[in-house]
mmCIF file of N, CA and C in Angstrom:
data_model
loop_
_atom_site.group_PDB
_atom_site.id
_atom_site.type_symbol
_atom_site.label_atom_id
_atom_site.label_comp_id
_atom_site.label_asym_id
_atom_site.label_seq_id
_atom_site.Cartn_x
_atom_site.Cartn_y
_atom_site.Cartn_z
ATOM 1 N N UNK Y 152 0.837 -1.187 0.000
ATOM 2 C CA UNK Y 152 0.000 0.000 0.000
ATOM 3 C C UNK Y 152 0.877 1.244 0.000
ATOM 4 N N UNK Y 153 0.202 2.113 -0.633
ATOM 5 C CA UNK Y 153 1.313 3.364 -0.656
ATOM 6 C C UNK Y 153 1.016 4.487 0.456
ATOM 7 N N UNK Y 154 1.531 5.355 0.699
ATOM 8 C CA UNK Y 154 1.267 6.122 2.264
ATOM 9 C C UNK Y 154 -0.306 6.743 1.555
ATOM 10 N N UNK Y 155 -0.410 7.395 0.670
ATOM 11 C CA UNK Y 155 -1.518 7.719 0.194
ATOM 12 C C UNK Y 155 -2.794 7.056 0.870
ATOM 13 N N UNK Y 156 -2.972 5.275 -0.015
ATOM 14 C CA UNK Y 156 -4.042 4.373 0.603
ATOM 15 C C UNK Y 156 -3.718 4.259 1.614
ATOM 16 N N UNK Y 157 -2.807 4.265 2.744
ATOM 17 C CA UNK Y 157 -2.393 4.202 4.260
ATOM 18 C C UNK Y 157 -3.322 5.104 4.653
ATOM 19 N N UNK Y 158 -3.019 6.307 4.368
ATOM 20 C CA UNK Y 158 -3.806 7.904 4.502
ATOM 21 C C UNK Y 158 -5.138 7.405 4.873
ATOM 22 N N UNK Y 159 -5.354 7.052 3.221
ATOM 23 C CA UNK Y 159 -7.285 7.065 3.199
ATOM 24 C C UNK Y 159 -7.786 5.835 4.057
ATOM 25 N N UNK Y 160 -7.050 4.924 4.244
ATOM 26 C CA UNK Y 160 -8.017 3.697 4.546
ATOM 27 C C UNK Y 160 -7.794 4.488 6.364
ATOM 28 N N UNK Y 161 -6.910 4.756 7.036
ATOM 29 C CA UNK Y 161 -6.633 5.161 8.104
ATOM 30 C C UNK Y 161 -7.852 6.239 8.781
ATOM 31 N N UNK Y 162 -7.930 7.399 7.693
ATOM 32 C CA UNK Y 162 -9.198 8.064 7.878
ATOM 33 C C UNK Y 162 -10.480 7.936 7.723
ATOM 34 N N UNK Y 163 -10.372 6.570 6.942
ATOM 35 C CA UNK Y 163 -11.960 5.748 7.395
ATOM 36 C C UNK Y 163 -12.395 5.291 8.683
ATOM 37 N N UNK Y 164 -10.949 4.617 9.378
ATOM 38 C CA UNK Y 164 -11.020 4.190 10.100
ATOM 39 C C UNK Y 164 -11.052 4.509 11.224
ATOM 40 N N UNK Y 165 -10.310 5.787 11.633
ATOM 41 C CA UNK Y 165 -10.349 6.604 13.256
ATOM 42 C C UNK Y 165 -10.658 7.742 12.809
ATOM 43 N N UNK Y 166 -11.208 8.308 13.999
ATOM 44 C CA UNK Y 166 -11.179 10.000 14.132
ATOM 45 C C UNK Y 166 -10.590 10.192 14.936
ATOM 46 N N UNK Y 167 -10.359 9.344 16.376
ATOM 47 C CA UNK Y 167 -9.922 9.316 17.306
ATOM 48 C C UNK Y 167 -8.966 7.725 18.040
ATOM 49 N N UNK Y 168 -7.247 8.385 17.456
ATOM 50 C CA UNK Y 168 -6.760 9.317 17.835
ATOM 51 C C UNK Y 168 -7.104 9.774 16.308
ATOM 52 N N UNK Y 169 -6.412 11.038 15.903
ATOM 53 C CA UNK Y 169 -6.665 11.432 14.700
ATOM 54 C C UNK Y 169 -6.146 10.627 13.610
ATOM 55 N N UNK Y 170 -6.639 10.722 12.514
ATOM 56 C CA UNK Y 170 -6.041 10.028 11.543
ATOM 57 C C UNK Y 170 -4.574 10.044 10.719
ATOM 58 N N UNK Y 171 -4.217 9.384 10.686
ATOM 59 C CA UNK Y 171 -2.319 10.080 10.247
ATOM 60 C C UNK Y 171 -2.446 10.549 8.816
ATOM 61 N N UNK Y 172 -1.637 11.555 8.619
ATOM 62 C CA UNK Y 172 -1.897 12.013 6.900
ATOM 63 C C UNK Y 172 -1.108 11.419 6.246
ATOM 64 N N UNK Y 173 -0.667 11.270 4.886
ATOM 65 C CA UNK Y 173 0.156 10.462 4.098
ATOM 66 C C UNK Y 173 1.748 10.533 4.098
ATOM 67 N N UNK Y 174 1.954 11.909 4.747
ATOM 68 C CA UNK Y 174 3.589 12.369 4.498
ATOM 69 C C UNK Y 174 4.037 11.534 6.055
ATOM 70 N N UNK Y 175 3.060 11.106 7.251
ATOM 71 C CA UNK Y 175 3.134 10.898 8.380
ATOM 72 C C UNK Y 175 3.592 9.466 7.967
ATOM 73 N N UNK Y 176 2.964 8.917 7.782
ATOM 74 C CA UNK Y 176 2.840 7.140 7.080
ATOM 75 C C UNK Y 176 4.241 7.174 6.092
ATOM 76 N N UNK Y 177 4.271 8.605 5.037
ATOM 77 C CA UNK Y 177 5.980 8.524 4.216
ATOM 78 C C UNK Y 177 7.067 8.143 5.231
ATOM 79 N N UNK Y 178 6.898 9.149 6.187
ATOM 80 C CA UNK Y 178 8.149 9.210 7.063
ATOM 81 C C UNK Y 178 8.551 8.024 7.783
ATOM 82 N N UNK Y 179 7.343 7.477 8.156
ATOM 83 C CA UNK Y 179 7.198 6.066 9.241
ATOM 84 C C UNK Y 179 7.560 4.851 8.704
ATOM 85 N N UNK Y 180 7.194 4.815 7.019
ATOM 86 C CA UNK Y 180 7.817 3.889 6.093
ATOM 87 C C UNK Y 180 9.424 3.808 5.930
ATOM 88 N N UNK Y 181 9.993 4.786 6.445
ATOM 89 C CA UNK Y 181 11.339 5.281 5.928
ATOM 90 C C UNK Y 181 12.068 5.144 7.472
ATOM 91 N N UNK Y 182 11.365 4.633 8.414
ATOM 92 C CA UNK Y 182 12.293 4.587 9.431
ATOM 93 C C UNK Y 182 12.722 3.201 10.288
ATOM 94 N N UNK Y 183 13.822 3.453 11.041
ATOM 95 C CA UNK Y 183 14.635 2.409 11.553
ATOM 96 C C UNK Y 183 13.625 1.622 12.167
ATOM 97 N N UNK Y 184 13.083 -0.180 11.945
ATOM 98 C CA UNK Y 184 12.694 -0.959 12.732
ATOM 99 C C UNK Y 184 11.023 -1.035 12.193
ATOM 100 N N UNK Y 185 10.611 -0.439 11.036
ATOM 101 C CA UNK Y 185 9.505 -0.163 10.758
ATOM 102 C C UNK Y 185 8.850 -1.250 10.150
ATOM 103 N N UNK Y 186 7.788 -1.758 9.817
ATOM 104 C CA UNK Y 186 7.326 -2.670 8.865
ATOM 105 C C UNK Y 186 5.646 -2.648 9.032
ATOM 106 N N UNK Y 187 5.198 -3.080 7.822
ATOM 107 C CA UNK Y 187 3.847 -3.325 7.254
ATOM 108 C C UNK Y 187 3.535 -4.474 6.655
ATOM 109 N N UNK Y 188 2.233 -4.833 7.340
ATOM 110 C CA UNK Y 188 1.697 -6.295 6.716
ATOM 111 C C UNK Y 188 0.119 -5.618 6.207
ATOM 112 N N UNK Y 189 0.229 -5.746 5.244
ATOM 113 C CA UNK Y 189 -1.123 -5.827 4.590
ATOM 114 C C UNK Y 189 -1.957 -6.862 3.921
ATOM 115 N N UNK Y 190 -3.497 -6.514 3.739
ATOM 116 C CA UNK Y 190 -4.112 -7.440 2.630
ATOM 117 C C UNK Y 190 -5.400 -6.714 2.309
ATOM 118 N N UNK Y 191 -5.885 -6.830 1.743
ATOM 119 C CA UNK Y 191 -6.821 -6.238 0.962
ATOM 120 C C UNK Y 191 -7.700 -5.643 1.650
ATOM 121 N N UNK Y 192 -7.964 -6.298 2.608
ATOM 122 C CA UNK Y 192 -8.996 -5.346 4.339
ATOM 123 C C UNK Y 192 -8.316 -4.758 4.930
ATOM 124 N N UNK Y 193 -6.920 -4.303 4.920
ATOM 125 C CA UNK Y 193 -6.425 -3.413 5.907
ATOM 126 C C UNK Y 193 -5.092 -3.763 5.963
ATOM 127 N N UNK Y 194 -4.276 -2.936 7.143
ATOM 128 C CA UNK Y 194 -3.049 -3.073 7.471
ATOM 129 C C UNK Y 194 -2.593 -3.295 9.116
ATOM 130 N N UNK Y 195 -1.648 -3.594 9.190
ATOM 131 C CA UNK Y 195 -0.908 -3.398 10.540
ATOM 132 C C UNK Y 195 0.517 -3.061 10.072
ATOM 133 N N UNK Y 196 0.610 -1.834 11.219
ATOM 134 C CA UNK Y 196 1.938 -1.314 11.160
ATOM 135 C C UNK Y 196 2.847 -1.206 12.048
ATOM 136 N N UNK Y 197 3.808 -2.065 12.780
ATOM 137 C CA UNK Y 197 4.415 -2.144 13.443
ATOM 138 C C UNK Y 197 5.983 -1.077 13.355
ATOM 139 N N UNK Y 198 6.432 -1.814 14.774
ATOM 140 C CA UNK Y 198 7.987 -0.853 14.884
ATOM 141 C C UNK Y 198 8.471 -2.092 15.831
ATOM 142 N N UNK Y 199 9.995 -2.501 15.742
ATOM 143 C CA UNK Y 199 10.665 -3.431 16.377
ATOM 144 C C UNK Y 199 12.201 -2.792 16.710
ATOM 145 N N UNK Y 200 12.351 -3.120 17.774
ATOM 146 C CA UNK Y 200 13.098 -2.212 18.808
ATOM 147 C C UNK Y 200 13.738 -3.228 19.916
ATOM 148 N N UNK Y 201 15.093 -3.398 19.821
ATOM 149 C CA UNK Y 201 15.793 -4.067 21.162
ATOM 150 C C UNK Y 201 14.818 -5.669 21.296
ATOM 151 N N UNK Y 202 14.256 -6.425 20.432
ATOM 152 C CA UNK Y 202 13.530 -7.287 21.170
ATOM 153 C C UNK Y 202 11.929 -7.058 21.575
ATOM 154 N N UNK Y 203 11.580 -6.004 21.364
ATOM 155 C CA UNK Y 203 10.293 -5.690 21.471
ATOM 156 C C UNK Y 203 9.706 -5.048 20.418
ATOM 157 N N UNK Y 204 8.496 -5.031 19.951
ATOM 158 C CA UNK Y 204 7.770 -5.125 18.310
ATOM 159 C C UNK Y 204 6.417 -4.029 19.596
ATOM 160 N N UNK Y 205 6.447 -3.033 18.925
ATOM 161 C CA UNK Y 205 4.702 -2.017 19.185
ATOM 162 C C UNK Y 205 3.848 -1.890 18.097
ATOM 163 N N UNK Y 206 2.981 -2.223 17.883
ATOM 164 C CA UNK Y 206 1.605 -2.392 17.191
ATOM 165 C C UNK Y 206 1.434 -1.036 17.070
ATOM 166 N N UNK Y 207 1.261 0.014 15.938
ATOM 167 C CA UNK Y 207 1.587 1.628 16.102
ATOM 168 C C UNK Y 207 -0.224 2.057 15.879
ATOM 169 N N UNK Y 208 -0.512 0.784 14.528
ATOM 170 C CA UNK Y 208 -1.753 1.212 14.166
ATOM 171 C C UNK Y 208 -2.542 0.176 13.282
ATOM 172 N N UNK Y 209 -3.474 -0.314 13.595
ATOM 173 C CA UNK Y 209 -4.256 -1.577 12.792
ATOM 174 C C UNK Y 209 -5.470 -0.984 12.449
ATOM 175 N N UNK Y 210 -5.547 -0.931 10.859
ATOM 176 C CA UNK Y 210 -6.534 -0.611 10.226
ATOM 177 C C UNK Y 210 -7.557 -1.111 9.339
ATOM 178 N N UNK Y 211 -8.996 -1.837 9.816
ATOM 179 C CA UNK Y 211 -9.626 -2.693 8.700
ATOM 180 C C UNK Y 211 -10.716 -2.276 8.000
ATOM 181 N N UNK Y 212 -10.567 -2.038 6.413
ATOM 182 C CA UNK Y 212 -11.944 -1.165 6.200
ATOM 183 C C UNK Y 212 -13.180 -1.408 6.732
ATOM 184 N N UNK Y 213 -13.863 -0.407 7.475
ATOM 185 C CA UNK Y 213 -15.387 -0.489 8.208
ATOM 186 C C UNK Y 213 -16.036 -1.203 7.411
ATOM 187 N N UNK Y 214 -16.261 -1.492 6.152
ATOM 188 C CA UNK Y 214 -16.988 -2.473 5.440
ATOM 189 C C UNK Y 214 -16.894 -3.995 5.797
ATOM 190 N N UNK Y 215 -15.782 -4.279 6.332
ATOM 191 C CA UNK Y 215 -15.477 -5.491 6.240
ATOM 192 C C UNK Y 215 -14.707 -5.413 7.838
ATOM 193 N N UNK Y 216 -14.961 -5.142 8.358
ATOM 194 C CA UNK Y 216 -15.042 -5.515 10.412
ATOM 195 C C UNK Y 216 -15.888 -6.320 10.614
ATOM 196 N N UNK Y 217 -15.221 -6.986 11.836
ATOM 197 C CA UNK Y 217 -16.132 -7.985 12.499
ATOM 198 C C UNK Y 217 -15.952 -9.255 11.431
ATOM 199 N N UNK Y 218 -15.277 -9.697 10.621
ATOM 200 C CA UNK Y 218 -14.679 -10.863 9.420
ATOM 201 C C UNK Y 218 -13.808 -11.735 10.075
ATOM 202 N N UNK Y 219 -12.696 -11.161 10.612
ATOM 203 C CA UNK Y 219 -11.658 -11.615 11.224
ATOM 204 C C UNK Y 219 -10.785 -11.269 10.510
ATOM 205 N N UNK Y 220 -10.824 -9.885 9.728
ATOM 206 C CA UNK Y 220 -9.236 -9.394 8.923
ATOM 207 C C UNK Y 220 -8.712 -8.847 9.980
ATOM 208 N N UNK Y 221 -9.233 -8.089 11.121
ATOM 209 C CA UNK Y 221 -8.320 -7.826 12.035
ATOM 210 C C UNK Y 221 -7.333 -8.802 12.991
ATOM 211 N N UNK Y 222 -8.148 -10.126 13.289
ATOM 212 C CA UNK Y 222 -7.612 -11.065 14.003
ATOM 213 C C UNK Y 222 -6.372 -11.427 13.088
ATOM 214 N N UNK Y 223 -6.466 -11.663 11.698
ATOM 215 C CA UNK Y 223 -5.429 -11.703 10.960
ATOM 216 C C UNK Y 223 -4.068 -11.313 10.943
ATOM 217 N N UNK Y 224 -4.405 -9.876 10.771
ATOM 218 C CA UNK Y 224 -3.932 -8.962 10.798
ATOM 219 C C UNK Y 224 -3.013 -8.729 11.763
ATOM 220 N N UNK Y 225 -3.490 -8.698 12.758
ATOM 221 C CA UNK Y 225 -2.841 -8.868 13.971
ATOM 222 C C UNK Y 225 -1.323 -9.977 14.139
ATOM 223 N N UNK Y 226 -2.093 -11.201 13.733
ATOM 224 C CA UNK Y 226 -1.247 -12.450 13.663
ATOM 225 C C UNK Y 226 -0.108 -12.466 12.720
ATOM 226 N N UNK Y 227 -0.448 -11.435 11.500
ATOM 227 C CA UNK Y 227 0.581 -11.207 10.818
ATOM 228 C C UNK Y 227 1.519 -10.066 11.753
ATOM 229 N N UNK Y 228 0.988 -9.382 12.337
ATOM 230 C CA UNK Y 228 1.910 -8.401 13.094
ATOM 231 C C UNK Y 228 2.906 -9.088 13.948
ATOM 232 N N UNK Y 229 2.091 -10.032 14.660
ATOM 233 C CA UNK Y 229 3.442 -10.767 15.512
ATOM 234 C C UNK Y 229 4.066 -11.669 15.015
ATOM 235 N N UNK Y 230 3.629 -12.050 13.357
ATOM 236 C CA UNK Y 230 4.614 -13.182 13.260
ATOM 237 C C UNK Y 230 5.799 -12.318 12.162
ATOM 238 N N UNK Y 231 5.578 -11.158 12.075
ATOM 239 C CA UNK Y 231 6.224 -10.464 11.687
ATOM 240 C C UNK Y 231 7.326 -9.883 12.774
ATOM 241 N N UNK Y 232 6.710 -9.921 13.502
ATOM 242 C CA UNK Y 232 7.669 -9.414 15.050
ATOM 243 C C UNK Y 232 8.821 -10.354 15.099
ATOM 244 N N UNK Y 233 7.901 -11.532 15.303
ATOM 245 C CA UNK Y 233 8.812 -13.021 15.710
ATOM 246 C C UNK Y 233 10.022 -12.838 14.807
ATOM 247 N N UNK Y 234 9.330 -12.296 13.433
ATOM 248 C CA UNK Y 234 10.900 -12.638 11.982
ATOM 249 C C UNK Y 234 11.669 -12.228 12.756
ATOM 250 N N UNK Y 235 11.531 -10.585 13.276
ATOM 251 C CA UNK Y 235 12.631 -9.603 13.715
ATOM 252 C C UNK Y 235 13.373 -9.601 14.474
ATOM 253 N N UNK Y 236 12.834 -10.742 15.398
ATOM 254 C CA UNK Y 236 13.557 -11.074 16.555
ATOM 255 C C UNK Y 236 12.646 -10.453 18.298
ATOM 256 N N UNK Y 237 11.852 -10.243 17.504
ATOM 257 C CA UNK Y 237 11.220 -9.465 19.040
ATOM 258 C C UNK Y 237 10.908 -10.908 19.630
ATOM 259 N N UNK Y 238 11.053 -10.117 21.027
ATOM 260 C CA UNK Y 238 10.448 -11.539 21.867
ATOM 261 C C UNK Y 238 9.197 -11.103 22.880
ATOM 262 N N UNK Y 239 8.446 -9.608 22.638
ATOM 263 C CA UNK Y 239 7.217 -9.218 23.369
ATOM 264 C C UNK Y 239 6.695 -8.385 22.700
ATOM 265 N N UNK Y 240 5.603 -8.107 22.633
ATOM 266 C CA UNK Y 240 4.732 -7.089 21.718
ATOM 267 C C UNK Y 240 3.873 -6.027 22.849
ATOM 268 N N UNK Y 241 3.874 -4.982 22.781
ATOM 269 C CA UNK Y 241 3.089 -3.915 23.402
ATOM 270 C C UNK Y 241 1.955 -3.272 22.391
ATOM 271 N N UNK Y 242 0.942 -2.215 22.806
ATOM 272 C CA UNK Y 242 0.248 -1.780 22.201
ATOM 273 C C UNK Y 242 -0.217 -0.258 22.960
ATOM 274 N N UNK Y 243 -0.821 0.168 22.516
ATOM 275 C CA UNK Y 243 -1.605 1.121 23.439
ATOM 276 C C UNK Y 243 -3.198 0.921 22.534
ATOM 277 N N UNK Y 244 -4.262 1.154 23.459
ATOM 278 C CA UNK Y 244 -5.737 1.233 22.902
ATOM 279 C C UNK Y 244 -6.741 2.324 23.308
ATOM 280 N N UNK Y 245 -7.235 2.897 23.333
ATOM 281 C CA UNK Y 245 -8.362 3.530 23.734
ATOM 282 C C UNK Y 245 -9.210 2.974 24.394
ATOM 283 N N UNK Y 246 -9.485 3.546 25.739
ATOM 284 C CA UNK Y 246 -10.705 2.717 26.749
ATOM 285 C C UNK Y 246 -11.366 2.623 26.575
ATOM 286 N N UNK Y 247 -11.917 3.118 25.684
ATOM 287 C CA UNK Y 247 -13.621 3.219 25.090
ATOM 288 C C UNK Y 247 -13.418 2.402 24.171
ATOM 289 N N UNK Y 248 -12.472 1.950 23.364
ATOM 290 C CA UNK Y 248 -12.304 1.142 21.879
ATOM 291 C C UNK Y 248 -12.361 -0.365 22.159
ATOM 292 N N UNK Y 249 -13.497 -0.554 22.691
ATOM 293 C CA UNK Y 249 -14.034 -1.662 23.260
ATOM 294 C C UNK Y 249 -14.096 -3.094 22.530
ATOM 295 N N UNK Y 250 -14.207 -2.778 21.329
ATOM 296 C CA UNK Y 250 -13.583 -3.936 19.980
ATOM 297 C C UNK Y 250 -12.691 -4.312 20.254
ATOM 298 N N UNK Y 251 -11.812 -3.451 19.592
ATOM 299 C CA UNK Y 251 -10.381 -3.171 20.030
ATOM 300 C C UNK Y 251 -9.554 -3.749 20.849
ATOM 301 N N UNK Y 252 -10.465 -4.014 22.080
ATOM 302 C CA UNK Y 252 -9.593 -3.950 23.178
ATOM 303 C C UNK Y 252 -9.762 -6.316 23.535
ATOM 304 N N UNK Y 253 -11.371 -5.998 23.275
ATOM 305 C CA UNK Y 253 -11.728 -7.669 22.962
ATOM 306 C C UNK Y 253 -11.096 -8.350 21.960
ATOM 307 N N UNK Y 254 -10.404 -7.830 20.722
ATOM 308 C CA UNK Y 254 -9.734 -8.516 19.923
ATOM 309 C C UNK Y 254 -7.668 -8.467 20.707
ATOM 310 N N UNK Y 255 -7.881 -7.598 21.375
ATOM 311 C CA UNK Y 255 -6.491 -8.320 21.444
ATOM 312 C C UNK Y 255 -6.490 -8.964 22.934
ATOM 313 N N UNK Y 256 -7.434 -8.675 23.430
ATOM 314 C CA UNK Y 256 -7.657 -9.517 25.117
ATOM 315 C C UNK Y 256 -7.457 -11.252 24.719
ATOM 316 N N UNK Y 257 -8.021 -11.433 23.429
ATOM 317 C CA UNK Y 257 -8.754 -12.793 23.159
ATOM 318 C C UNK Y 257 -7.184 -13.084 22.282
ATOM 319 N N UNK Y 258 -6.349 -12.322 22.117
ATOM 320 C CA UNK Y 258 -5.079 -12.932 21.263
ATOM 321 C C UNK Y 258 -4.146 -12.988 22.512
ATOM 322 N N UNK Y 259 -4.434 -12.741 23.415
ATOM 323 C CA UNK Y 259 -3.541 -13.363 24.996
ATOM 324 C C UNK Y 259 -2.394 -11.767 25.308
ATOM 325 N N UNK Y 260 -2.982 -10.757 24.578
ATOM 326 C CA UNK Y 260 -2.817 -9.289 25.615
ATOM 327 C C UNK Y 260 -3.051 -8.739 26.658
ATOM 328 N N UNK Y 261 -2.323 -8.707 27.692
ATOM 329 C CA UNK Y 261 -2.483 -8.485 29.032
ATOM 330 C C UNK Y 261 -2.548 -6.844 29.495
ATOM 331 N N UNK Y 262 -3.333 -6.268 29.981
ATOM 332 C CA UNK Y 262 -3.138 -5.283 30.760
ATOM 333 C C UNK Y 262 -1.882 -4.861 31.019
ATOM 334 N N UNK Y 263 -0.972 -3.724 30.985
ATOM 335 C CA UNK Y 263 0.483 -3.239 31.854
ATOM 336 C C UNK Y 263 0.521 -2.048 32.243
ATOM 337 N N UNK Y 264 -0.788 -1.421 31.751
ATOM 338 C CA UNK Y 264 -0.442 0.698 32.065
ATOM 339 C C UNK Y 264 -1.307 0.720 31.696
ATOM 340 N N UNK Y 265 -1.635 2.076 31.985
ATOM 341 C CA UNK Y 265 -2.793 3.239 32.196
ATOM 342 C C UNK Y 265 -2.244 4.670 31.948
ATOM 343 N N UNK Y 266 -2.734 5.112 30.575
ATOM 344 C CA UNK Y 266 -2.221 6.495 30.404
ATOM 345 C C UNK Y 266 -3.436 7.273 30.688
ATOM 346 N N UNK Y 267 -3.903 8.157 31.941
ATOM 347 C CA UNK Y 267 -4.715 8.767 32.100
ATOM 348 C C UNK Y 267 -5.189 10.047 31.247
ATOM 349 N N UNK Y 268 -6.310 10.185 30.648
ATOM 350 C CA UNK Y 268 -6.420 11.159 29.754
ATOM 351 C C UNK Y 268 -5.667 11.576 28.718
ATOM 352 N N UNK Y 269 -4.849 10.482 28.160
ATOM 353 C CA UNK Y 269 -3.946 10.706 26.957
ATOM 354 C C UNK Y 269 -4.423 10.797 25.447
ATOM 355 N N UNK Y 270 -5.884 10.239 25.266
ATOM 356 C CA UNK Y 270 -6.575 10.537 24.088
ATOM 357 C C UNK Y 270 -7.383 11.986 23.948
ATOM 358 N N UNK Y 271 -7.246 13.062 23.051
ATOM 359 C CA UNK Y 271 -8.276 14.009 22.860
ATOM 360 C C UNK Y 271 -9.102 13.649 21.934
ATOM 361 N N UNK Y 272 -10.320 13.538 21.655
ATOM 362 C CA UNK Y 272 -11.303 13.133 21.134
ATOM 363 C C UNK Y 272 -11.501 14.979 20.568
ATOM 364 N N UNK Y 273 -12.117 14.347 18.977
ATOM 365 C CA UNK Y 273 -12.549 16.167 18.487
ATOM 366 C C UNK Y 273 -13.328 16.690 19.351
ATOM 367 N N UNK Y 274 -14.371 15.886 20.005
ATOM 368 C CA UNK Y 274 -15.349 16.636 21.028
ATOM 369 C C UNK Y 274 -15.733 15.767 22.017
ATOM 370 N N UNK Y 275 -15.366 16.365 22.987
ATOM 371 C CA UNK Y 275 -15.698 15.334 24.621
ATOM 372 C C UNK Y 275 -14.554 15.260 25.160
ATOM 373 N N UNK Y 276 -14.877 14.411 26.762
ATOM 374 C CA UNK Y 276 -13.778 14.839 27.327
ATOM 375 C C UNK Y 276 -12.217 13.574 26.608
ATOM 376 N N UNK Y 277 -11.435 14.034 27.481
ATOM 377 C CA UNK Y 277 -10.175 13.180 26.930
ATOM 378 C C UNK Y 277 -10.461 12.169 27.508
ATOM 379 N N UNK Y 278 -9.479 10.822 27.385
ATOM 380 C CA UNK Y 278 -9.858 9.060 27.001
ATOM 381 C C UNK Y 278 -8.896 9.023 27.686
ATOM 382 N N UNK Y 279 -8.761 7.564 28.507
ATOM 383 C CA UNK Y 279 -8.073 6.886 28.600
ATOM 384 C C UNK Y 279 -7.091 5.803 27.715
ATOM 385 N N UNK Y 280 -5.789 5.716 27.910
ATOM 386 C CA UNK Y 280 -5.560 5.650 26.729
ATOM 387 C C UNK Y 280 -4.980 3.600 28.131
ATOM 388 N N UNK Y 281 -5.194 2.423 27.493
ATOM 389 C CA UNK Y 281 -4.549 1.216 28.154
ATOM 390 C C UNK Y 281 -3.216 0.640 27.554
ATOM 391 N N UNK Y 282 -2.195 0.333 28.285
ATOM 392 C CA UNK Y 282 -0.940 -0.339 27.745
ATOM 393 C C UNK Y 282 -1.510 -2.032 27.412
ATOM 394 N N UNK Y 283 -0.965 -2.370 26.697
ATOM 395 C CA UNK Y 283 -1.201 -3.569 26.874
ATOM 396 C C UNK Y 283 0.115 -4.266 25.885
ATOM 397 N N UNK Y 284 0.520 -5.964 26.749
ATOM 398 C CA UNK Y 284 1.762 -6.503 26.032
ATOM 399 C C UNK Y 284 1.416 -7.971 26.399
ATOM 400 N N UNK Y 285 2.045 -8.439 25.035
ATOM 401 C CA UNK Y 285 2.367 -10.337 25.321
ATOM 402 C C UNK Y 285 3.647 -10.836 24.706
ATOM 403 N N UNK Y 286 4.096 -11.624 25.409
ATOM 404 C CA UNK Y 286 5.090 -12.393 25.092
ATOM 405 C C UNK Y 286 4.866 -12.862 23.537
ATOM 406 N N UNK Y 287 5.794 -13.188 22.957
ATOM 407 C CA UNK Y 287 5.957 -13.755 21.908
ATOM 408 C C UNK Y 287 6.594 -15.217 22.403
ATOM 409 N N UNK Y 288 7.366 -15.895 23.006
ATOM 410 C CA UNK Y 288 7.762 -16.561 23.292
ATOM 411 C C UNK Y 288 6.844 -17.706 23.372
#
């Protein structure tokens, strides 16, 4: 996918946090530890670091949620991790992103932090933002 369709499928997908623009996704493509798994419903975009792989942003077109391209998706993220050598995966989610939060509870993501009020939403109050990590091992 090119940062462009990154762009658009991304701004289908969130408002909140905001959506990344295309030069954001250029830059992120172009940096140390970066990688993308895609397929035709969406992407995951990781970063791998010292042994540890962060989930930055998983995106599945709203047409086609609730399929299991995200569960996919996902699975490609960590077995993409695994290539790299990571041996734990982190995330951050939105407290309210209650999907979200059931699809990676159910892939064996554990609770680790609490960023209090770290999401601004265009309107309402700010979000809780949850850490969450699993072993790869």
């Amino acid at each position: 996918m090119t940062p462009d369709a990154l762009a658009a499928l991304h701004a289908r997908c969130f408002t909140m946090p905001r959506p990344w623009a295309a030069a954001e996704f250029a830059a992120l493509l172009t940096s140390k530890g970066i990688f993308l798994q895609c397929t035709a419903a969406g992407f995951a975009l990781g970063r791998e670091i010292a042994g540890e792989s962060e989930l930055l942003t998983l995106a599945v077109d709203p047409a086609l949620q609730r399929q299991g391209h995200g569960r996919s998706l996902l699975t490609a993220f960590e077995a993409g991790s695994r290539k790299r050598g990571a041996t734990e995966a982190l995330l951050e989610v939105a407290a309210t992103n209650s999907a979200a939060r059931n699809l990676y509870e159910s892939a064996g993501y554990r609770e680790s932090g609490h960023r209090p009020r770290y999401y601004s939403p265009p309107q309402g109050e700010k979000i809780d933002a949850i850490l969450m990590r699993k072993s790869l091992i």
